[in-house]
Coordinates of C-alpha atoms and ligand atoms in Angstrom, one line a residue:
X1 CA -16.1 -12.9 8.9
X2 CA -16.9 -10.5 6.2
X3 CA -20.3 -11.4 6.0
X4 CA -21.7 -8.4 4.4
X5 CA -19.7 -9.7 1.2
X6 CA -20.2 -12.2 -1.0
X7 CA -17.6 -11.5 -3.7
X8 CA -14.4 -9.8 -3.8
X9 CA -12.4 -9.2 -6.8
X10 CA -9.0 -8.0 -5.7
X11 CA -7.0 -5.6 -9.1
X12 CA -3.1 -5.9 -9.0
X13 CA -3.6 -9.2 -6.9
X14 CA -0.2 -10.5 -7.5
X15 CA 1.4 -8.0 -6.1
X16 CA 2.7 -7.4 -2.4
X17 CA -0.5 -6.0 -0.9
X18 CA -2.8 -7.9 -3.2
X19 CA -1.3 -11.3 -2.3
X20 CA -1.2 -10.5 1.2
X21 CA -4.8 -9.8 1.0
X22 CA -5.9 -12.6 -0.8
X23 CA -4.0 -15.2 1.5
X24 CA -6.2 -13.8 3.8
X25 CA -9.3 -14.4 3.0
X26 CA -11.6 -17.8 3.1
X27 CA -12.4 -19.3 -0.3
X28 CA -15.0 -21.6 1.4
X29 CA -16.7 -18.2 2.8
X30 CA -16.4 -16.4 -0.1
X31 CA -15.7 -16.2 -3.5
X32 CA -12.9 -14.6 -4.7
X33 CA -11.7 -12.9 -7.6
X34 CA -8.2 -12.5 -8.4
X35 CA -6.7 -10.2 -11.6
X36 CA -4.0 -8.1 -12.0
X37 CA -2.9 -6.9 -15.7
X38 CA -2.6 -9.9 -17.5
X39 CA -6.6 -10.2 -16.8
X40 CA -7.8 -7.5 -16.6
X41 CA -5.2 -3.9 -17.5
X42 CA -7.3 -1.3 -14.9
X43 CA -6.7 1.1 -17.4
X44 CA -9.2 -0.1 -19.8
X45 CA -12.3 1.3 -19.3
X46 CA -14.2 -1.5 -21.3
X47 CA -12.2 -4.5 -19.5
X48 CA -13.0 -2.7 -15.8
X49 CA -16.6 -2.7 -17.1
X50 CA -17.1 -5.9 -18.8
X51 CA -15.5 -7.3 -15.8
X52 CA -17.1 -6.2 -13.1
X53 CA -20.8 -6.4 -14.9
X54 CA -20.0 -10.1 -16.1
X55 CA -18.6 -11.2 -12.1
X56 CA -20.8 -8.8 -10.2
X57 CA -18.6 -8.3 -7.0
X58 CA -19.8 -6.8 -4.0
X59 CA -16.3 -5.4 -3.1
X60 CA -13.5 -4.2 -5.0
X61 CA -9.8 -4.3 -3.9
X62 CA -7.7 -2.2 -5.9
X63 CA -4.3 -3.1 -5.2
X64 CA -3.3 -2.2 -9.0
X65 CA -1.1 0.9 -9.3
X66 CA 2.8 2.2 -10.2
X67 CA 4.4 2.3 -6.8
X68 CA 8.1 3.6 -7.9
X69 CA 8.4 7.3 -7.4
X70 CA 11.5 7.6 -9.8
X71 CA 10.1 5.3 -12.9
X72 CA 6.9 7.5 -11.9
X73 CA 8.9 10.8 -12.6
X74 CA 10.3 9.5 -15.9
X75 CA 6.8 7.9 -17.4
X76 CA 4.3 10.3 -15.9
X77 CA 1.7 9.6 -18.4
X78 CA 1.6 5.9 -17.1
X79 CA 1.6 7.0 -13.4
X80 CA -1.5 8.8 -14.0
X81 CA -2.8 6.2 -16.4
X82 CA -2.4 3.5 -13.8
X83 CA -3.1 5.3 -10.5
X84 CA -5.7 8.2 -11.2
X85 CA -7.5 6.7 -14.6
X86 CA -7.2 3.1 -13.3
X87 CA -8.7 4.0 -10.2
X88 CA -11.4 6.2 -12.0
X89 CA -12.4 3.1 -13.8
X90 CA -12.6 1.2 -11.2
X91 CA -15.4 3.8 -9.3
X92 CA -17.6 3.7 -11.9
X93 CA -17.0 0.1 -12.7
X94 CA -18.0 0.0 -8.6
X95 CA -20.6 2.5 -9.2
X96 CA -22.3 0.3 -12.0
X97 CA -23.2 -2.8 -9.6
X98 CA -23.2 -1.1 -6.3
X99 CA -20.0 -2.5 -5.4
X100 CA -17.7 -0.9 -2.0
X101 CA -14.5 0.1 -3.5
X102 CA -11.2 -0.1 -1.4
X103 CA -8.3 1.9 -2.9
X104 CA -4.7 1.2 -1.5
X105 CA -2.7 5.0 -1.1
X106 CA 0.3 6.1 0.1
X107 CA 2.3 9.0 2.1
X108 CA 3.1 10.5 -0.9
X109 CA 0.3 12.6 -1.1
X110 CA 1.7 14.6 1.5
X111 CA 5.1 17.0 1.1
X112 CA 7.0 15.2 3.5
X113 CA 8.3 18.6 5.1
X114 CA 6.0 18.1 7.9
X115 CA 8.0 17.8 12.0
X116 CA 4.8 15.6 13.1
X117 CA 3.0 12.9 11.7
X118 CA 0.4 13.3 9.0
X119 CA -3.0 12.5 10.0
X120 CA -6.0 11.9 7.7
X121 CA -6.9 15.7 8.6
X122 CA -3.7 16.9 7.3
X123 CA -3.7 18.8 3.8
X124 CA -2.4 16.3 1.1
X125 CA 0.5 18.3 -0.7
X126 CA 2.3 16.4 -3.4
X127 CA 5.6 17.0 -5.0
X128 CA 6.1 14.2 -7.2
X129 CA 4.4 12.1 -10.0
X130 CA 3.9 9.2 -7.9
X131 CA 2.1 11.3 -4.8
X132 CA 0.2 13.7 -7.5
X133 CA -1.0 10.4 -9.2
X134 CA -2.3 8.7 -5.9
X135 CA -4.1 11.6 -5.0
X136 CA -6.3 12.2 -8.1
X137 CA -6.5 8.3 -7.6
X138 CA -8.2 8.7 -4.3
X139 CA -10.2 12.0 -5.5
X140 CA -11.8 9.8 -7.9
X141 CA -12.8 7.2 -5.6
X142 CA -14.5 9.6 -3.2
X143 CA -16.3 11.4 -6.2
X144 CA -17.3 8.2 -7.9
X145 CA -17.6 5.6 -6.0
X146 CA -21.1 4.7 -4.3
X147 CA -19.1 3.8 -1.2
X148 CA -15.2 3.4 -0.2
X149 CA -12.0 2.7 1.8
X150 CA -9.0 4.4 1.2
X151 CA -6.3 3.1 2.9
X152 CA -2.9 5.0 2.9
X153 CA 0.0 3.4 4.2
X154 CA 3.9 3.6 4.0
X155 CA 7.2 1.7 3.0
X156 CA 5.2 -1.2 2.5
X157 CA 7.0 -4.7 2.0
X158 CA 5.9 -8.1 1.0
X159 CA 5.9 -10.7 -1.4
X160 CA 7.5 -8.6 -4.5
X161 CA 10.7 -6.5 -4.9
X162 CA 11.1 -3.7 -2.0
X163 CA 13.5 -2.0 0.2
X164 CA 13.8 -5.4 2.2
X165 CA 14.6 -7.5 -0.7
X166 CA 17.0 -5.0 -2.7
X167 CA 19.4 -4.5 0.5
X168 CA 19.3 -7.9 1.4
X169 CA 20.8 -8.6 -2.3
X170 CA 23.1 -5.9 -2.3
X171 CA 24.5 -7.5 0.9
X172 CA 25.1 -10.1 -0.9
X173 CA 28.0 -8.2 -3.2
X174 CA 28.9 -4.9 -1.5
X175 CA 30.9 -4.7 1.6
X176 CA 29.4 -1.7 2.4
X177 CA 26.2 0.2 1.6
X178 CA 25.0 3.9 2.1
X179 CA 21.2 4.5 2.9
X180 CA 19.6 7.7 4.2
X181 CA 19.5 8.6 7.7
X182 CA 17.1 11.6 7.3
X183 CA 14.4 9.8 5.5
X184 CA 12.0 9.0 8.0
X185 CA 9.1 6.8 7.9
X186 CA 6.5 3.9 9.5
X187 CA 8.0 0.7 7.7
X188 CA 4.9 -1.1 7.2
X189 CA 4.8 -5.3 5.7
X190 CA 1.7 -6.1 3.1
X191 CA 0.4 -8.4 6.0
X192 CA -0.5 -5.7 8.4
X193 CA -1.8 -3.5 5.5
X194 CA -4.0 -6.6 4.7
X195 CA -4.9 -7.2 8.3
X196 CA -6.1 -3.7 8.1
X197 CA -8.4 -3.7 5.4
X198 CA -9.6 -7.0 6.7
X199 CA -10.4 -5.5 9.6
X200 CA -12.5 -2.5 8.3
X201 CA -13.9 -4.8 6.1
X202 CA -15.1 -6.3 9.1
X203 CA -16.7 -3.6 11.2
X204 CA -18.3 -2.0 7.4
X205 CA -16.2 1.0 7.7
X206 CA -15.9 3.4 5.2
X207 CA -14.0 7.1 4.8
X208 CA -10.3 7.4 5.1
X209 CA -7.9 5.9 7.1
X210 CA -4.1 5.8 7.4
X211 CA -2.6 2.1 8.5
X212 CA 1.0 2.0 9.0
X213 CA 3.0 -0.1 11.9
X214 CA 4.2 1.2 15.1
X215 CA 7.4 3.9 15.9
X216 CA 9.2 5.5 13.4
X217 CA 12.9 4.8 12.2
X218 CA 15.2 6.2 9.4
X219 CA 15.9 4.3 6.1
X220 CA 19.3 3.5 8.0
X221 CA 17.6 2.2 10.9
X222 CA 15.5 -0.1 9.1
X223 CA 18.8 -0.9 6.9
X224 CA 20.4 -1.9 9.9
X225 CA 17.4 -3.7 11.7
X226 CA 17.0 -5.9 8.5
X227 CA 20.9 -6.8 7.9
X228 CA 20.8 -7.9 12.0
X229 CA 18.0 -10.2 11.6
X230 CA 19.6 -11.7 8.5
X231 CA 22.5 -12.4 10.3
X232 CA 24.8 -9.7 7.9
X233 CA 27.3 -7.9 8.7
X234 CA 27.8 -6.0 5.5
X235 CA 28.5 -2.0 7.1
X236 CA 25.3 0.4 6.7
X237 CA 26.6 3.6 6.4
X238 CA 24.4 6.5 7.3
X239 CA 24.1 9.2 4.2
X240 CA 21.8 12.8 4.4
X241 CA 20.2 12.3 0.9
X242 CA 16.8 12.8 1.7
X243 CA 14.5 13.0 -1.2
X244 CA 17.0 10.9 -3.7
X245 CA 15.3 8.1 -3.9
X246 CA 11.9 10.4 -4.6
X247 CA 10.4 9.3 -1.0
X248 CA 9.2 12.1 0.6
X249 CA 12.0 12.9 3.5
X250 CA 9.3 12.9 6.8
X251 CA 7.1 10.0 5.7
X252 CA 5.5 9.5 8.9
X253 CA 1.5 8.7 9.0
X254 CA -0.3 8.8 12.6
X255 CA -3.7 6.1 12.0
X256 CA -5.6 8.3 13.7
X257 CA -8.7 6.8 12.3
X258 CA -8.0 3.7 13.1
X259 CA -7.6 4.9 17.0
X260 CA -10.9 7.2 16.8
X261 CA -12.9 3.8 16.0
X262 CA -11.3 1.0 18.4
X263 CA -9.6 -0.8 15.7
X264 CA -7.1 -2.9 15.9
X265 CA -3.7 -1.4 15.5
X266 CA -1.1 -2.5 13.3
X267 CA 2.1 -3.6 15.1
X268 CA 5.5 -2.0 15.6
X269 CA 7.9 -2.2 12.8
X270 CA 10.5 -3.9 13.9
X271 CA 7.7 -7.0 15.3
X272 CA 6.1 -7.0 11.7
X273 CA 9.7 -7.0 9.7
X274 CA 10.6 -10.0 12.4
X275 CA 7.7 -12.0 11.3
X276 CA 8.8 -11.2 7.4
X277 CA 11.8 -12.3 7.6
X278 CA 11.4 -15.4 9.7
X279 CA 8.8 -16.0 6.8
X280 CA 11.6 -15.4 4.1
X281 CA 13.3 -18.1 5.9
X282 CA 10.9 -20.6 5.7
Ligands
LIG301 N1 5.0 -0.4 -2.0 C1 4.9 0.6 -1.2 O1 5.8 1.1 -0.5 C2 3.5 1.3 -1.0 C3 3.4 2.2 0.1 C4 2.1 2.8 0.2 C5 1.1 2.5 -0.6 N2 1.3 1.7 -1.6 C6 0.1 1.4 -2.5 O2 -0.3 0.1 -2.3 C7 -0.8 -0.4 -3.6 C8 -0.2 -1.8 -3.8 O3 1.3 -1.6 -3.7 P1 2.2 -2.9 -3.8 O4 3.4 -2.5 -3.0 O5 1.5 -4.1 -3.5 O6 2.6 -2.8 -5.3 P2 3.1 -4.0 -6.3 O7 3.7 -5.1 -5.5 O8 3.9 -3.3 -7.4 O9 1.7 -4.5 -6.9 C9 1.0 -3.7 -7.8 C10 0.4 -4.7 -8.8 O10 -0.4 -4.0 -9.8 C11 -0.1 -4.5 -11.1 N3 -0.4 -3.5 -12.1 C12 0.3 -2.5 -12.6 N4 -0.3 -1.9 -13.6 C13 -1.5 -2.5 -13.7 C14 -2.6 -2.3 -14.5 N5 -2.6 -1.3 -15.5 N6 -3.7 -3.1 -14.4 C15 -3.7 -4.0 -13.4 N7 -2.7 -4.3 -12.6 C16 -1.6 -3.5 -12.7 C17 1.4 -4.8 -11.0 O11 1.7 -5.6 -12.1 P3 3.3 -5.5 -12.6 O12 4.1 -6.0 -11.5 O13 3.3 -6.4 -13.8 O14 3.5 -4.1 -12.9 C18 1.5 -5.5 -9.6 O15 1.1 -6.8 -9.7 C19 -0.4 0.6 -4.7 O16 -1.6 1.3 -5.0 C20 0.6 1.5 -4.0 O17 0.4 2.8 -4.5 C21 2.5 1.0 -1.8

């Protein structure tokens, strides 16, 4: 139960984590607010404002951003609109009716060159748009905000279009398909990032914490994982083109946090892409 909330307004709630999140949670318990931008565009100060003042939440979800590092590269103006001013908005929106905030990150923020997996003590080093626009994002919710989550996680999948999705429908036409095998990362599906932040919710934690599932594989690995349990047998071949995508190459997280204070751990990869895709099939 998240009883020290009464009402939750979840940003960006029709995407992958903000859908997760709001399956989640019990309407009967609480009330729930759900916008993304059709309702309310996070990078309008007065909207953020007027919204928040008129439906007084006691929580904030910000599940609103511009997740593709490539379309980030090309409108860099809009990453940082979305991700750092958006989340900016949100703080002070936060700030205004003493509302906890709960920003969504990423692994981006970090340079990706690292041999062992980032922890929330590790620098943040950005290289591209996308990671340089999370973290000013998250440097405004620890200025601003009265008091926050910020939850960074990794390859994350879900209801929406992702890595899952995109093979699966290039399967569908190409007898072959090349994916890196020197991209490494902590595959992670929107429903354990949900159960996460439910979680924290849950114990009233605040700070920063990283939340991605179990192991580690390559972007071929997880290729090949997904094409099995779909029953494929379209060939993965493996290709060393790290970075091409704009995904830092070593995109591995440790939740260290999450260890330090006895919560619940997300689980392993491969269980959490099972459970997707027996969902997909439902
Ligand atoms: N996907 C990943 O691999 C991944 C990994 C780590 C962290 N994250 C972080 O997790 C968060 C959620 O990611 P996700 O995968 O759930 O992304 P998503 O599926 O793309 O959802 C983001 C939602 O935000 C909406 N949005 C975009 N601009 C907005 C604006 N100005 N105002 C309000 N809503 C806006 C989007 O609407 P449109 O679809 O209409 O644009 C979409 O519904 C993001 O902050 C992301 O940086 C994602």
């Amino acid at each position: 139960m998240l009883l020290q909330h009464e009402r939750i307004w979840i940003t960006g709630a029709q995407g992958q984590v903000g859908s997760a999140f709001a399956r989640m949670l019990d309407t009967t318990e609480l009330d729930v607010l759900l916008t993304d931008i059709d309702e309310v565009d996070i990078t309008d100060m007065d909207a953020v404002r007027n919204y928040a003042e008129m439906y007084r939440p006691d929580c904030v979800i910000n599940c609103a951003g511009i997740c593709g590092p490539a379309f980030c590269e090309e409108n860099s103006d809009l990453a940082y609109k979305v991700n750092a001013v958006g989340a900016r908005n949100l703080s002070v929106a936060a700030r205004s009716v003493h509302a906890e905030l709960v920003q969504i990150s990423t692994d981006d923020i970090f340079d990706g060159r690292a041999s062992e997996p980032y922890n929330e003590f590790s620098t943040p080093m950005p290289v591209t748009v996308y990671g340089k626009s999370k973290l000013a994002g998250e440097e405004f919710v620890k200025t601003i905000a009265p008091k926050f989550l910020i939850i960074r996680s990794s390859w994350v999948y879900g209801d929406g279009e992702n890595f899952v999705t995109q093979l699966l429908r290039r399967a569908e036409t190409e007898s072959c398909i090349r994916v890196p095998g020197d991209q490494l990362g902590a595959p992670t599906s929107a429903d354990e990032v949900a159960k996460v932040i439910y979680r924290l919710l849950e114990k009233d934690a605040y700070g920063l914490y990283h939340a991605v599932c179990g192991g580690v594989c390559s972007r071929y690995e997880f290729a090949r994982r997904i094409l099995t349990l779909a029953g494929k047998n379209t060939e993965i071949l493996k290709a060393d083109n790290a970075g091409e995508n704009g995904h830092p190459s070593y995109a591995v997280l440790d939740n260290l946090m999450l260890r330090l204070d006895d919560i619940e751990l997300p689980v392993s990869w491969e269980e959490a892409l099972r459970a997707y895709m027996n969902k997909m099939r439902r």
